[in-house]
Coordinates of C-alpha atoms in Angstrom, one line a residue:
Chain U
X28 CA 158.8 77.6 46.5
X29 CA 158.2 75.2 43.6
X30 CA 154.9 75.5 41.8
X31 CA 154.4 73.7 39.0
X32 CA 150.8 73.7 37.0
X33 CA 149.7 70.2 37.8
X34 CA 150.7 70.5 41.7
X35 CA 149.0 73.7 41.9
X36 CA 146.0 72.8 40.4
X37 CA 146.1 69.7 42.6
X38 CA 146.4 71.8 45.7
X39 CA 143.1 74.1 44.5
X40 CA 141.3 71.2 43.6
X41 CA 141.7 69.6 47.2
X42 CA 141.0 72.7 49.3
X43 CA 137.5 72.8 47.3
X44 CA 135.0 72.1 49.9
X45 CA 133.7 69.2 47.2
X46 CA 136.5 66.9 49.2
X47 CA 134.8 67.8 52.4
X48 CA 131.3 67.6 51.4
X49 CA 129.3 64.4 53.1
X50 CA 125.6 63.1 52.7
X51 CA 124.8 65.6 56.2
X52 CA 125.9 68.9 54.4
X53 CA 124.0 68.0 51.2
X54 CA 120.7 67.6 53.5
X55 CA 121.4 70.7 55.5
X56 CA 122.0 72.5 52.6
X57 CA 118.5 71.3 50.8
X58 CA 117.0 72.3 54.6
X59 CA 118.6 75.8 54.1
X60 CA 117.7 76.2 50.2
X61 CA 113.7 75.1 51.9
X62 CA 113.8 77.5 54.5
X63 CA 115.1 80.2 51.9
X64 CA 112.4 79.5 49.6
X65 CA 110.0 79.3 52.5
X66 CA 111.0 83.0 53.3
X67 CA 111.0 84.6 49.9
X68 CA 107.7 82.6 47.9
X69 CA 106.1 81.8 51.1
X70 CA 106.7 84.5 52.8
X71 CA 106.5 83.1 56.3
X72 CA 108.4 85.1 59.0
X73 CA 111.4 86.1 55.8
X74 CA 112.6 89.0 57.6
X75 CA 114.1 85.9 59.9
X76 CA 113.9 82.6 57.9
X77 CA 115.8 84.1 55.3
X78 CA 118.9 85.0 57.4
X79 CA 118.6 81.9 59.8
X80 CA 118.2 80.0 56.2
X81 CA 121.2 81.6 54.2
X82 CA 123.3 81.0 57.3
X83 CA 122.7 77.8 57.6
X84 CA 123.8 77.3 53.7
X85 CA 127.1 79.2 54.8
X86 CA 127.5 77.4 57.7
X87 CA 127.1 73.5 55.8
X88 CA 129.6 74.5 53.2
X89 CA 132.7 72.9 54.2
X90 CA 135.8 73.9 55.1
X91 CA 134.5 78.0 54.6
X92 CA 134.6 78.2 58.7
X93 CA 131.3 79.5 58.8
X94 CA 129.6 77.3 61.6
X95 CA 129.2 78.7 65.0
X96 CA 132.0 76.7 66.3
X97 CA 134.2 77.6 63.9
X98 CA 136.5 79.4 65.8
X99 CA 137.6 83.0 64.5
X100 CA 135.0 82.5 61.9
X101 CA 132.8 85.4 60.8
X102 CA 129.4 83.3 62.5
X103 CA 131.2 82.0 65.3
X104 CA 131.5 86.2 66.3
X105 CA 128.2 86.9 65.5
X106 CA 127.1 83.8 67.5
X107 CA 129.0 84.9 70.6
X108 CA 126.1 87.4 70.9
X109 CA 124.1 84.4 71.2
X110 CA 126.3 82.8 73.9
X111 CA 126.5 86.1 76.1
X112 CA 123.0 86.6 75.8
X113 CA 123.0 90.6 73.8
X114 CA 120.9 89.9 71.1
X115 CA 118.0 88.7 72.0
X116 CA 117.5 91.4 74.9
X117 CA 118.5 94.1 72.0
X118 CA 115.8 92.8 70.1
X119 CA 113.5 93.2 72.7
X120 CA 114.0 96.6 73.5
X121 CA 113.3 97.3 69.7
X122 CA 110.1 95.2 70.6
X123 CA 109.1 97.6 73.0
X124 CA 110.2 100.5 70.8
X125 CA 107.4 99.5 68.4
X126 CA 104.8 98.4 71.4
X127 CA 101.6 100.4 72.5
X128 CA 101.0 99.2 75.9
X129 CA 97.6 101.5 75.8
X130 CA 95.0 98.7 74.8
X131 CA 96.5 96.6 77.4
X132 CA 96.7 99.4 80.1
X133 CA 92.4 100.3 79.2
X134 CA 91.7 97.0 79.9
X135 CA 94.5 95.2 82.4
X136 CA 92.0 91.9 83.3
X137 CA 93.5 90.9 79.5
X138 CA 97.1 90.5 81.1
X139 CA 95.2 87.0 82.5
X140 CA 94.9 86.1 78.9
X141 CA 98.9 86.5 78.3
X142 CA 99.5 84.2 81.5
X143 CA 96.9 81.7 80.6
X144 CA 98.6 81.3 77.5
X145 CA 102.0 80.7 79.1
X146 CA 99.7 76.6 80.0
X147 CA 101.1 75.4 76.4
X148 CA 105.2 75.9 77.7
X149 CA 104.0 73.7 80.9
X150 CA 101.8 71.3 78.4
X151 CA 104.7 71.3 76.1
X152 CA 107.6 70.9 79.1
X153 CA 105.4 68.0 80.3
X154 CA 105.6 66.4 77.3
X155 CA 109.2 67.0 76.3
X156 CA 109.8 65.2 79.9
X157 CA 107.9 61.9 78.6
X158 CA 110.0 62.2 75.5
X159 CA 113.0 61.5 77.5
X160 CA 114.2 65.2 77.6
X161 CA 115.6 66.5 81.2
X162 CA 113.8 69.1 83.0
X163 CA 116.7 72.1 81.0
X164 CA 116.3 70.5 77.8
X165 CA 112.6 70.4 78.4
X166 CA 112.4 73.5 79.9
X167 CA 114.0 75.1 76.6
X168 CA 111.4 73.4 74.5
X169 CA 108.9 74.1 76.3
X170 CA 109.0 78.2 75.9
X171 CA 108.4 77.6 71.9
X172 CA 104.8 77.6 73.5
X173 CA 105.4 81.4 74.8
X174 CA 105.8 82.2 70.5
X175 CA 108.4 84.8 71.1
X176 CA 111.6 83.8 69.4
X177 CA 114.1 86.0 71.2
X178 CA 112.8 84.4 74.8
X179 CA 113.2 81.0 73.0
X180 CA 116.8 81.7 72.0
X181 CA 117.9 83.5 75.5
X182 CA 116.3 80.7 77.3
X183 CA 117.8 78.1 74.6
X184 CA 121.2 79.5 74.8
X185 CA 120.7 79.0 78.7
X186 CA 119.6 76.0 79.4
X187 CA 120.3 73.8 76.3
X188 CA 122.7 75.4 74.1
X189 CA 123.1 71.9 72.0
X190 CA 119.4 72.4 71.1
X191 CA 119.0 75.7 70.3
X192 CA 118.8 75.4 66.2
X193 CA 116.0 73.3 66.5
X194 CA 114.3 75.3 68.9
X195 CA 114.7 78.9 66.9
X196 CA 113.5 76.7 63.6
X197 CA 110.7 75.6 64.9
X198 CA 109.8 78.8 67.1
X199 CA 110.3 81.2 64.3
X200 CA 108.4 78.4 61.9
X201 CA 105.3 78.1 64.0
X202 CA 104.8 81.7 64.3
X203 CA 105.0 81.9 60.6
X204 CA 101.9 79.5 60.9
X205 CA 99.5 81.0 63.4
X206 CA 97.2 82.0 61.1
X207 CA 97.1 78.1 60.1
X208 CA 96.9 76.6 63.3
X209 CA 95.5 78.9 65.3
X210 CA 91.9 79.3 63.8
X211 CA 90.7 75.7 63.8
X212 CA 91.3 75.4 67.8
X213 CA 89.4 79.1 68.5
X214 CA 86.5 77.5 66.4
X215 CA 86.4 74.3 68.5
X216 CA 86.5 75.8 71.7
X217 CA 83.9 78.4 71.3
X218 CA 80.4 79.0 69.7
X219 CA 78.8 81.2 67.4
X220 CA 77.2 83.2 70.3
X221 CA 80.8 83.6 71.6
X222 CA 82.5 84.7 68.7
X223 CA 79.9 87.6 67.8
X224 CA 80.2 89.5 71.1
X225 CA 81.1 93.2 70.5
X226 CA 83.2 94.1 72.9
X227 CA 83.4 97.8 74.5
X228 CA 85.1 100.3 73.3
X229 CA 88.8 101.3 75.4
X230 CA 89.0 104.1 77.4
X231 CA 92.0 106.6 76.8
X232 CA 94.9 105.9 78.8
X233 CA 96.6 109.2 80.4
X234 CA 100.3 109.7 78.6
X235 CA 101.7 109.6 82.5
X236 CA 100.6 106.3 83.1
X237 CA 102.2 105.4 79.7
X238 CA 105.2 106.6 80.7
X239 CA 105.2 105.1 84.3
X240 CA 104.1 101.9 83.5
X241 CA 107.4 100.8 82.0
X242 CA 108.9 102.0 85.2
X243 CA 106.5 100.3 87.8
X244 CA 106.9 96.9 85.7
X245 CA 110.2 96.5 85.7
X246 CA 110.8 97.4 89.1
X247 CA 107.5 95.1 90.3
X248 CA 108.6 92.1 87.7
X249 CA 112.1 92.1 88.0
X250 CA 112.4 92.0 92.0
X251 CA 110.1 89.2 92.0
X252 CA 112.0 87.6 89.2
X253 CA 115.6 88.5 88.6
X254 CA 116.3 86.2 85.8
X255 CA 113.8 88.1 83.7
X256 CA 115.6 91.3 84.1
X257 CA 117.6 91.2 80.7
X258 CA 114.7 90.5 78.8
X259 CA 111.8 92.3 80.2
X260 CA 114.0 95.2 81.8
X261 CA 115.1 96.3 77.8
X262 CA 111.6 95.8 76.3
X263 CA 110.5 98.5 78.9
X264 CA 113.4 100.4 78.5
X265 CA 112.2 100.5 74.8
X266 CA 108.9 101.4 75.6
X267 CA 110.4 103.9 78.0
X268 CA 112.2 105.4 74.7
X269 CA 108.7 105.7 73.0
X270 CA 106.3 107.1 74.9
X271 CA 108.6 109.5 77.2
X272 CA 108.6 111.7 74.1
X273 CA 112.2 112.8 75.3
X274 CA 114.1 110.7 73.5
X275 CA 112.8 111.1 69.7
X276 CA 116.2 109.6 67.8
X277 CA 117.0 106.9 70.5
X278 CA 113.1 106.0 69.9
X279 CA 113.7 105.7 66.3
X280 CA 117.0 104.1 66.3
X281 CA 115.5 101.2 68.7
X282 CA 112.3 100.8 66.4
X283 CA 113.9 100.5 63.1
X284 CA 117.9 100.6 62.5
X285 CA 119.0 98.5 65.9
X286 CA 116.3 95.6 65.4
X287 CA 117.2 95.1 62.1
X288 CA 120.7 95.1 62.7
X289 CA 120.4 93.2 65.6
X290 CA 118.1 90.5 63.9
X291 CA 120.6 90.2 60.9
X292 CA 123.1 89.1 63.5
X293 CA 120.8 87.1 65.6
X294 CA 119.3 85.3 62.7
X295 CA 122.8 84.7 61.1
X296 CA 123.7 83.2 64.4
X297 CA 120.9 81.3 64.8
X298 CA 121.9 79.6 61.4
X299 CA 125.3 79.3 62.1
X300 CA 124.6 76.7 64.8
X301 CA 122.4 74.2 62.4
X302 CA 125.1 72.0 61.4
X303 CA 124.4 68.5 60.3
X304 CA 126.3 67.2 63.8
X305 CA 123.3 69.6 65.7
X306 CA 120.5 69.5 63.7
X307 CA 120.2 65.9 61.8
X308 CA 119.4 64.0 64.7
X309 CA 115.8 62.5 65.9
X310 CA 115.9 64.8 68.8
X311 CA 115.1 67.9 66.2
X312 CA 111.8 65.4 65.0
X313 CA 111.1 65.3 68.8
X314 CA 111.3 69.3 69.2
X315 CA 109.0 70.3 65.6
X316 CA 106.6 67.7 67.1
X317 CA 106.5 69.8 70.6
X318 CA 106.8 73.0 69.2
X319 CA 103.3 72.4 67.4
X320 CA 101.7 71.0 70.9
X321 CA 103.6 73.8 72.5
X322 CA 101.4 76.5 69.9
X323 CA 98.4 74.3 70.1
X324 CA 98.2 74.0 73.7
X325 CA 99.0 77.9 74.3
X326 CA 95.8 78.9 71.8
X327 CA 94.0 76.6 73.5
X328 CA 94.6 77.7 77.0
X329 CA 94.2 81.5 76.2
X330 CA 90.6 80.9 74.0
X331 CA 89.2 78.8 77.1
X332 CA 90.4 81.5 80.0
X333 CA 88.8 83.8 77.3
X334 CA 85.4 81.5 77.7
X335 CA 86.0 82.3 81.5
X336 CA 86.2 85.6 81.3
X337 CA 83.1 85.4 79.0
X338 CA 81.0 83.9 81.9
X339 CA 82.3 85.9 84.4
X340 CA 81.3 89.1 82.8
X341 CA 78.4 88.0 81.7
X342 CA 79.4 88.1 78.0
X343 CA 81.3 91.2 77.9
X344 CA 84.6 89.6 76.8
X345 CA 85.2 88.0 73.3
X346 CA 86.9 84.8 74.2
X347 CA 88.6 85.0 70.6
X348 CA 91.1 87.7 72.1
X349 CA 92.4 85.0 74.6
X350 CA 94.3 83.2 71.5
X351 CA 96.3 86.3 71.1
X352 CA 98.0 85.8 74.6
X353 CA 100.4 83.3 72.8
X354 CA 102.3 86.3 71.8
X355 CA 103.3 86.2 68.6
X356 CA 102.8 90.2 68.0
X357 CA 100.7 91.2 66.1
X358 CA 99.9 88.1 64.1
X359 CA 98.0 86.4 66.7
X360 CA 95.6 89.7 67.2
X361 CA 94.8 89.5 63.1
X362 CA 94.1 85.9 63.4
X363 CA 91.4 87.0 66.2
X364 CA 90.2 89.9 64.6
X365 CA 90.0 87.8 61.3
X366 CA 88.1 84.9 62.9
X367 CA 85.7 87.2 64.6
X368 CA 85.2 88.9 61.1
X369 CA 84.1 85.7 59.8
X370 CA 80.8 85.7 62.3
X371 CA 80.3 89.4 62.2
X372 CA 82.3 91.7 59.6
X373 CA 81.3 94.7 61.6
X374 CA 83.2 93.7 64.9
X375 CA 86.4 95.0 65.6
X376 CA 88.6 92.7 67.8
X377 CA 91.9 94.2 67.0
X378 CA 92.3 96.6 69.6
X379 CA 90.9 94.6 71.9
X380 CA 93.1 91.6 71.3
X381 CA 96.2 93.6 71.1
X382 CA 96.0 93.7 74.9
X383 CA 96.2 89.7 75.4
X384 CA 98.7 89.8 72.8
X385 CA 101.0 92.3 74.4
X386 CA 100.6 90.7 77.9
X387 CA 101.4 87.6 76.2
X388 CA 104.9 89.1 75.4
X389 CA 105.1 89.8 79.7
X390 CA 104.1 86.3 80.0
X391 CA 106.5 84.9 78.4
X392 CA 109.4 86.5 79.6
X393 CA 107.8 86.0 82.9
X394 CA 107.7 82.2 82.0
X395 CA 111.2 82.6 81.3
X396 CA 112.4 84.2 84.5
X397 CA 110.9 81.2 86.1
X398 CA 112.8 78.4 84.4
X399 CA 115.6 81.0 84.6
X400 CA 114.8 81.2 88.6
X401 CA 115.0 77.3 88.8
X402 CA 117.1 75.9 86.8
X403 CA 119.9 78.6 85.3
X404 CA 120.8 81.1 88.2
X405 CA 123.2 80.3 90.6
X406 CA 121.3 82.0 93.3
X407 CA 118.7 79.8 92.9
X408 CA 120.8 76.6 92.6
X409 CA 122.1 75.3 89.0
X410 CA 121.3 72.2 90.1
X411 CA 117.7 71.1 88.8
X412 CA 117.0 68.7 90.8
X413 CA 118.0 70.9 93.8
X414 CA 115.4 73.6 92.8
X415 CA 112.8 70.6 92.0
X416 CA 113.6 69.5 95.9
X417 CA 113.1 73.4 97.0
X418 CA 109.4 73.2 94.7
X419 CA 108.6 69.9 96.7
X420 CA 109.8 71.7 99.8
X421 CA 107.2 74.9 98.6
X422 CA 104.0 72.6 97.9
X423 CA 104.8 70.6 101.0
X424 CA 104.3 73.5 102.9
X425 CA 101.3 74.8 101.2
X426 CA 99.6 71.5 101.8
X427 CA 99.8 71.9 105.5
X428 CA 103.7 70.7 106.0
X429 CA 102.7 66.9 105.4
Chain C
X25 CA 111.1 58.8 84.3
X26 CA 107.9 58.8 86.4
X27 CA 110.1 60.7 89.2
X28 CA 111.1 63.0 86.5
X29 CA 107.3 63.7 85.1
X30 CA 106.3 64.3 88.5
X31 CA 108.7 66.8 89.0
X32 CA 107.7 68.3 85.6
X33 CA 103.9 68.9 86.8
X34 CA 105.5 70.3 90.0
X35 CA 107.6 72.5 88.0
X36 CA 104.6 73.4 86.0
X37 CA 101.9 74.5 88.5
X38 CA 104.4 76.1 90.4
X39 CA 105.2 78.3 87.6
X40 CA 101.8 78.8 86.3
X41 CA 101.0 79.9 89.6
X42 CA 103.7 82.2 89.7
X43 CA 102.9 83.7 86.3
X44 CA 99.6 84.8 87.4
X45 CA 100.5 85.7 90.8
X46 CA 103.2 88.4 88.9
X47 CA 100.5 89.5 86.6
X48 CA 97.8 89.7 88.8
X49 CA 100.0 92.1 90.8
X50 CA 100.7 93.7 87.9
X51 CA 96.9 94.4 87.0
X52 CA 96.5 95.7 90.6
X53 CA 99.3 98.1 89.6
X54 CA 97.6 99.2 86.8
X55 CA 94.6 100.1 88.4
X56 CA 95.9 101.7 90.7
X57 CA 97.8 103.9 88.6
X58 CA 94.9 104.6 86.4
X59 CA 92.9 105.5 88.6
X60 CA 95.2 107.9 90.4
X61 CA 96.1 109.6 86.8
X62 CA 92.9 109.5 85.0
X63 CA 92.9 110.5 81.5
X64 CA 92.5 114.2 80.5
X65 CA 91.2 115.3 77.1
X66 CA 93.7 117.9 75.8
X67 CA 92.0 121.1 75.9
X68 CA 90.8 122.5 72.8
X69 CA 92.6 124.8 70.7
X70 CA 91.4 128.6 70.6
X71 CA 89.7 129.2 67.6
X72 CA 89.5 132.6 65.7
X73 CA 87.0 134.2 65.6
X74 CA 86.6 135.2 61.0
X75 CA 84.1 136.3 59.0
X76 CA 82.2 133.2 58.4
X77 CA 82.6 131.9 62.2
X78 CA 80.6 135.7 63.1
X79 CA 77.9 134.8 60.0
X80 CA 77.5 131.7 61.7
X81 CA 76.8 133.2 64.9
X82 CA 73.5 134.8 63.7
X83 CA 72.7 131.4 63.0
X84 CA 73.2 130.1 66.3
X85 CA 70.2 128.2 67.4
X86 CA 70.1 126.2 64.1
X87 CA 73.8 125.4 65.2
X88 CA 73.6 124.6 68.5
X89 CA 70.8 122.1 67.5
X90 CA 73.1 120.7 65.0
X91 CA 75.8 120.1 68.2
X92 CA 73.6 118.6 70.5
X93 CA 72.6 115.7 67.2
X94 CA 76.3 115.3 67.0
X95 CA 77.2 115.6 70.6
X96 CA 74.3 112.5 71.1
X97 CA 75.4 110.5 68.2
X98 CA 78.9 110.4 68.9
X99 CA 78.6 109.6 72.7
X100 CA 76.0 106.9 71.8
X101 CA 78.6 105.7 69.6
X102 CA 81.6 105.9 72.0
X103 CA 79.7 104.6 75.0
X104 CA 80.5 108.2 76.9
X105 CA 79.6 110.4 79.3
X106 CA 77.6 113.7 77.0
X107 CA 80.3 115.8 79.1
X108 CA 83.4 114.1 77.7
X109 CA 83.0 116.0 74.5
X110 CA 83.3 119.0 73.2
X111 CA 82.2 119.6 69.9
X112 CA 82.3 122.9 68.3
X113 CA 80.9 125.0 65.0
X114 CA 83.6 125.7 62.8

């Protein structure tokens, strides 16, 4: 091979990324820098937004082969963990190992707040359909209202993989903005008297109940909604590691090293999917707007159901804990505590809000399971129209067989 | 579009019903579980008798009054039955 100085210099110059740099790449590099800035200097979900932002940065460096679609590239391998639904359930394993279900077990009716907050998922689904998304895409967008990153990624990768990047970014961005989004909505829907309600101290729960609970939830929920098993099953396994007391090493690994490693892989994989082709679309702006609607409606749904519980219990439930039903553990519970303390500094709502908060995790996983059952699982029929048709039949049977 | 919106509304109503149903089943299950296996406070650790405790025994009536006052305050604060608390002098 004849190498002259000129030809070598020309070859190197032609192989640089500058030759393939487009305006789309430049915009995405700027967006990635904004994400990194928000993570480091504004501390918006830094554990996630930093690797997502840096993954996006690497994916948009031309010729680097670091986007999720570059066969053989490093981040393409990481992305297989999303495609094959490996990483989100592993995050749930770590979340389960970190979660104390004690407050939920002490006051199980707070599970209803976790269910009510899922109204954000479905109002967003309707909004997404109105904006022109099909049913599968709308379901993947709606789950942003569950305020649960791994669930959003799990459903997006299953139902609308082409929308994974904007959905994940919207979910994690709004989760970091929970302290800004929720308080005005909470104050709007509650009176000062309701916000001042002091709740009774939670009763202690026996360790046996804490051990049986994850096994029972897995059996009950996964029998009713098999599609939820990867998420809920792993969540409950992680919790069983924690509560059983006989798997200290597994528990410690799941709640520290494993969840940290998986978070790095998952966030980089999501970042690698943020290419100019997939992100710079009108749909992204729609998803960002719908994500805000999802969080707002979920908060409103939880607080309004909290008000209903306040009325039904004769003022024993503080409606502010309803907003924690959106999941976003533990930030949403902290917001309930903060807004409650604004009215009464001696009012400690944090432990009471942890009940609906962890109920929100179960609620959003169940909502995801319903979507999988309807639109994703071959048993229920992959065709969304067939699923909707079967729903119409059920509705007509309930309505008197018209 | 109207047909798809109708489908979305149907899916939403049915899905919310399923979520409430599943979580209501869980609530009932938890309540049954908690009732079947109530919390039992761990037995208090045996306290070794020391010279100091023997001296304290001499003024037992005064210590009993203190314990009664502390138990009363604690039960009022925690909203529990006095029988659930077991406060002992050191």
